[in-house]
């Protein structure tokens, strides 16, 4: 798992201070992530929903790429020959 490095330039606010400033924090989060801190360490982040959706989409895409890479590595490790996609479609009656 990759963890983003702690960056002192990021927008951050202590959880205790955030309680009374939620509306302004959300406004800031539309422009950049806001990191909530506890004992001066980031423990959570508030980000724009569009940015979150993009991150989730990108994460799913990356997971797919990693799965394909793992399948190719397994094929090579076992010394197998992949079946061409055209043959699979033909055998399934899809072409």
mmCIF file of the C-alpha atoms, coordinates in Angstrom:
data_MODEL
# 
_entry.id   MODEL 
# 
loop_
_atom_site.group_PDB 
_atom_site.id 
_atom_site.type_symbol 
_atom_site.label_atom_id 
_atom_site.label_alt_id 
_atom_site.label_comp_id 
_atom_site.label_asym_id 
_atom_site.label_entity_id 
_atom_site.label_seq_id 
_atom_site.pdbx_PDB_ins_code 
_atom_site.Cartn_x 
_atom_site.Cartn_y 
_atom_site.Cartn_z 
_atom_site.occupancy 
_atom_site.B_iso_or_equiv 
_atom_site.pdbx_formal_charge 
_atom_site.auth_seq_id 
_atom_site.auth_comp_id 
_atom_site.auth_asym_id 
_atom_site.auth_atom_id 
_atom_site.pdbx_PDB_model_num 
ATOM 1  C CA . UNK A 1 1  ? 0.000   0.000   0.000   1.00 0.00 ? 1  UNK A CA 1 
ATOM 2  C CA . UNK A 1 2  ? 1.365   3.407   -0.959  1.00 0.00 ? 2  UNK A CA 1 
ATOM 3  C CA . UNK A 1 3  ? 1.016   6.152   1.649   1.00 0.00 ? 3  UNK A CA 1 
ATOM 4  C CA . UNK A 1 4  ? 1.332   9.761   0.604   1.00 0.00 ? 4  UNK A CA 1 
ATOM 5  C CA . UNK A 1 5  ? 4.195   11.506  2.359   1.00 0.00 ? 5  UNK A CA 1 
ATOM 6  C CA . UNK A 1 6  ? 3.261   14.063  4.984   1.00 0.00 ? 6  UNK A CA 1 
ATOM 7  C CA . UNK A 1 7  ? 3.473   17.487  3.374   1.00 0.00 ? 7  UNK A CA 1 
ATOM 8  C CA . UNK A 1 8  ? 3.674   20.561  5.583   1.00 0.00 ? 8  UNK A CA 1 
ATOM 9  C CA . UNK A 1 9  ? 2.385   22.777  2.738   1.00 0.00 ? 9  UNK A CA 1 
ATOM 10 C CA . UNK A 1 10 ? -1.010  21.105  2.689   1.00 0.00 ? 10 UNK A CA 1 
ATOM 11 C CA . UNK A 1 11 ? -4.114  22.667  4.180   1.00 0.00 ? 11 UNK A CA 1 
ATOM 12 C CA . UNK A 1 12 ? -4.607  21.192  7.602   1.00 0.00 ? 12 UNK A CA 1 
ATOM 13 C CA . UNK A 1 13 ? -6.717  21.841  10.656  1.00 0.00 ? 13 UNK A CA 1 
ATOM 14 C CA . UNK A 1 14 ? -6.973  20.207  14.058  1.00 0.00 ? 14 UNK A CA 1 
ATOM 15 C CA . UNK A 1 15 ? -10.111 18.136  14.545  1.00 0.00 ? 15 UNK A CA 1 
ATOM 16 C CA . UNK A 1 16 ? -11.034 20.198  17.595  1.00 0.00 ? 16 UNK A CA 1 
ATOM 17 C CA . UNK A 1 17 ? -10.913 23.386  15.474  1.00 0.00 ? 17 UNK A CA 1 
ATOM 18 C CA . UNK A 1 18 ? -12.769 21.805  12.564  1.00 0.00 ? 18 UNK A CA 1 
ATOM 19 C CA . UNK A 1 19 ? -15.981 21.227  14.504  1.00 0.00 ? 19 UNK A CA 1 
ATOM 20 C CA . UNK A 1 20 ? -17.053 24.854  14.293  1.00 0.00 ? 20 UNK A CA 1 
ATOM 21 C CA . UNK A 1 21 ? -15.709 25.528  10.784  1.00 0.00 ? 21 UNK A CA 1 
ATOM 22 C CA . UNK A 1 22 ? -17.225 22.725  8.718   1.00 0.00 ? 22 UNK A CA 1 
ATOM 23 C CA . UNK A 1 23 ? -18.807 24.978  6.069   1.00 0.00 ? 23 UNK A CA 1 
ATOM 24 C CA . UNK A 1 24 ? -15.556 26.834  5.359   1.00 0.00 ? 24 UNK A CA 1 
ATOM 25 C CA . UNK A 1 25 ? -13.595 23.575  5.377   1.00 0.00 ? 25 UNK A CA 1 
ATOM 26 C CA . UNK A 1 26 ? -15.910 22.145  2.740   1.00 0.00 ? 26 UNK A CA 1 
ATOM 27 C CA . UNK A 1 27 ? -15.465 25.290  0.633   1.00 0.00 ? 27 UNK A CA 1 
ATOM 28 C CA . UNK A 1 28 ? -11.687 24.894  0.857   1.00 0.00 ? 28 UNK A CA 1 
ATOM 29 C CA . UNK A 1 29 ? -11.936 21.189  0.010   1.00 0.00 ? 29 UNK A CA 1 
ATOM 30 C CA . UNK A 1 30 ? -13.522 22.103  -3.325  1.00 0.00 ? 30 UNK A CA 1 
ATOM 31 C CA . UNK A 1 31 ? -10.132 23.595  -4.284  1.00 0.00 ? 31 UNK A CA 1 
ATOM 32 C CA . UNK A 1 32 ? -7.726  21.323  -2.430  1.00 0.00 ? 32 UNK A CA 1 
ATOM 33 C CA . UNK A 1 33 ? -7.806  18.503  0.126   1.00 0.00 ? 33 UNK A CA 1 
ATOM 34 C CA . UNK A 1 34 ? -8.083  19.551  3.764   1.00 0.00 ? 34 UNK A CA 1 
ATOM 35 C CA . UNK A 1 35 ? -6.296  17.273  6.198   1.00 0.00 ? 35 UNK A CA 1 
ATOM 36 C CA . UNK A 1 36 ? -7.709  16.878  9.689   1.00 0.00 ? 36 UNK A CA 1 
ATOM 37 C CA . UNK A 1 37 ? -5.057  16.432  12.322  1.00 0.00 ? 37 UNK A CA 1 
ATOM 38 C CA . UNK A 1 38 ? -4.856  14.942  15.769  1.00 0.00 ? 38 UNK A CA 1 
ATOM 39 C CA . UNK A 1 39 ? -1.745  15.686  17.809  1.00 0.00 ? 39 UNK A CA 1 
ATOM 40 C CA . UNK A 1 40 ? -0.287  17.423  14.745  1.00 0.00 ? 40 UNK A CA 1 
ATOM 41 C CA . UNK A 1 41 ? -0.531  14.268  12.610  1.00 0.00 ? 41 UNK A CA 1 
ATOM 42 C CA . UNK A 1 42 ? -2.940  13.947  9.649   1.00 0.00 ? 42 UNK A CA 1 
ATOM 43 C CA . UNK A 1 43 ? -5.660  11.394  10.449  1.00 0.00 ? 43 UNK A CA 1 
ATOM 44 C CA . UNK A 1 44 ? -8.320  12.095  7.798   1.00 0.00 ? 44 UNK A CA 1 
ATOM 45 C CA . UNK A 1 45 ? -8.938  14.185  4.713   1.00 0.00 ? 45 UNK A CA 1 
ATOM 46 C CA . UNK A 1 46 ? -11.884 16.061  3.294   1.00 0.00 ? 46 UNK A CA 1 
ATOM 47 C CA . UNK A 1 47 ? -11.868 16.251  -0.506  1.00 0.00 ? 47 UNK A CA 1 
ATOM 48 C CA . UNK A 1 48 ? -14.253 17.311  -3.237  1.00 0.00 ? 48 UNK A CA 1 
ATOM 49 C CA . UNK A 1 49 ? -16.606 14.525  -4.321  1.00 0.00 ? 49 UNK A CA 1 
ATOM 50 C CA . UNK A 1 50 ? -15.590 14.872  -7.979  1.00 0.00 ? 50 UNK A CA 1 
ATOM 51 C CA . UNK A 1 51 ? -11.964 14.400  -6.990  1.00 0.00 ? 51 UNK A CA 1 
ATOM 52 C CA . UNK A 1 52 ? -12.867 11.397  -4.839  1.00 0.00 ? 52 UNK A CA 1 
ATOM 53 C CA . UNK A 1 53 ? -14.818 9.796   -7.689  1.00 0.00 ? 53 UNK A CA 1 
ATOM 54 C CA . UNK A 1 54 ? -11.846 10.338  -10.031 1.00 0.00 ? 54 UNK A CA 1 
ATOM 55 C CA . UNK A 1 55 ? -9.484  8.779   -7.492  1.00 0.00 ? 55 UNK A CA 1 
ATOM 56 C CA . UNK A 1 56 ? -11.770 5.752   -7.118  1.00 0.00 ? 56 UNK A CA 1 
ATOM 57 C CA . UNK A 1 57 ? -12.047 5.388   -10.898 1.00 0.00 ? 57 UNK A CA 1 
ATOM 58 C CA . UNK A 1 58 ? -8.268  5.649   -11.305 1.00 0.00 ? 58 UNK A CA 1 
ATOM 59 C CA . UNK A 1 59 ? -7.741  3.162   -8.469  1.00 0.00 ? 59 UNK A CA 1 
ATOM 60 C CA . UNK A 1 60 ? -10.049 0.635   -10.130 1.00 0.00 ? 60 UNK A CA 1 
ATOM 61 C CA . UNK A 1 61 ? -8.228  1.110   -13.439 1.00 0.00 ? 61 UNK A CA 1 
ATOM 62 C CA . UNK A 1 62 ? -4.880  0.559   -11.719 1.00 0.00 ? 62 UNK A CA 1 
ATOM 63 C CA . UNK A 1 63 ? -6.215  -2.599  -10.035 1.00 0.00 ? 63 UNK A CA 1 
ATOM 64 C CA . UNK A 1 64 ? -7.253  -3.927  -13.456 1.00 0.00 ? 64 UNK A CA 1 
ATOM 65 C CA . UNK A 1 65 ? -3.813  -3.183  -14.890 1.00 0.00 ? 65 UNK A CA 1 
ATOM 66 C CA . UNK A 1 66 ? -2.139  -4.940  -11.973 1.00 0.00 ? 66 UNK A CA 1 
ATOM 67 C CA . UNK A 1 67 ? -4.422  -7.975  -12.420 1.00 0.00 ? 67 UNK A CA 1 
ATOM 68 C CA . UNK A 1 68 ? -3.471  -8.221  -16.100 1.00 0.00 ? 68 UNK A CA 1 
ATOM 69 C CA . UNK A 1 69 ? 0.210   -7.898  -15.228 1.00 0.00 ? 69 UNK A CA 1 
ATOM 70 C CA . UNK A 1 70 ? -0.142  -10.643 -12.598 1.00 0.00 ? 70 UNK A CA 1 
ATOM 71 C CA . UNK A 1 71 ? -1.924  -12.903 -15.095 1.00 0.00 ? 71 UNK A CA 1 
ATOM 72 C CA . UNK A 1 72 ? 0.871   -12.413 -17.641 1.00 0.00 ? 72 UNK A CA 1 
ATOM 73 C CA . UNK A 1 73 ? 3.501   -13.145 -14.975 1.00 0.00 ? 73 UNK A CA 1 
ATOM 74 C CA . UNK A 1 74 ? 1.635   -16.314 -13.980 1.00 0.00 ? 74 UNK A CA 1 
ATOM 75 C CA . UNK A 1 75 ? 1.412   -17.389 -17.624 1.00 0.00 ? 75 UNK A CA 1 
ATOM 76 C CA . UNK A 1 76 ? 5.148   -16.883 -18.041 1.00 0.00 ? 76 UNK A CA 1 
ATOM 77 C CA . UNK A 1 77 ? 5.960   -18.614 -14.739 1.00 0.00 ? 77 UNK A CA 1 
ATOM 78 C CA . UNK A 1 78 ? 3.934   -21.678 -15.734 1.00 0.00 ? 78 UNK A CA 1 
ATOM 79 C CA . UNK A 1 79 ? 5.306   -21.665 -19.272 1.00 0.00 ? 79 UNK A CA 1 
ATOM 80 C CA . UNK A 1 80 ? 1.810   -21.517 -20.713 1.00 0.00 ? 80 UNK A CA 1 
ATOM 81 C CA . UNK A 1 81 ? 0.848   -20.121 -24.085 1.00 0.00 ? 81 UNK A CA 1 
ATOM 82 C CA . UNK A 1 82 ? -2.017  -17.644 -23.975 1.00 0.00 ? 82 UNK A CA 1 
ATOM 83 C CA . UNK A 1 83 ? -5.063  -18.446 -26.105 1.00 0.00 ? 83 UNK A CA 1 
ATOM 84 C CA . UNK A 1 84 ? -5.616  -15.675 -28.665 1.00 0.00 ? 84 UNK A CA 1 
ATOM 85 C CA . UNK A 1 85 ? -8.780  -13.631 -28.008 1.00 0.00 ? 85 UNK A CA 1 
ATOM 86 C CA . UNK A 1 86 ? -10.054 -14.330 -31.510 1.00 0.00 ? 86 UNK A CA 1 
ATOM 87 C CA . UNK A 1 87 ? -9.924  -18.090 -30.791 1.00 0.00 ? 87 UNK A CA 1 
ATOM 88 C CA . UNK A 1 88 ? -11.830 -17.631 -27.530 1.00 0.00 ? 88 UNK A CA 1 
ATOM 89 C CA . UNK A 1 89 ? -14.545 -15.580 -29.243 1.00 0.00 ? 89 UNK A CA 1 
ATOM 90 C CA . UNK A 1 90 ? -14.835 -18.154 -32.017 1.00 0.00 ? 90 UNK A CA 1 
ATOM 91 C CA . UNK A 1 91 ? -15.070 -21.054 -29.529 1.00 0.00 ? 91 UNK A CA 1 
ATOM 92 C CA . UNK A 1 92 ? -17.805 -19.210 -27.630 1.00 0.00 ? 92 UNK A CA 1 
ATOM 93 C CA . UNK A 1 93 ? -19.698 -18.350 -30.807 1.00 0.00 ? 93 UNK A CA 1 
ATOM 94 C CA . UNK A 1 94 ? -19.110 -14.621 -30.374 1.00 0.00 ? 94 UNK A CA 1 
ATOM 95 C CA . UNK A 1 95 ? -17.576 -13.921 -33.771 1.00 0.00 ? 95 UNK A CA 1 
# 
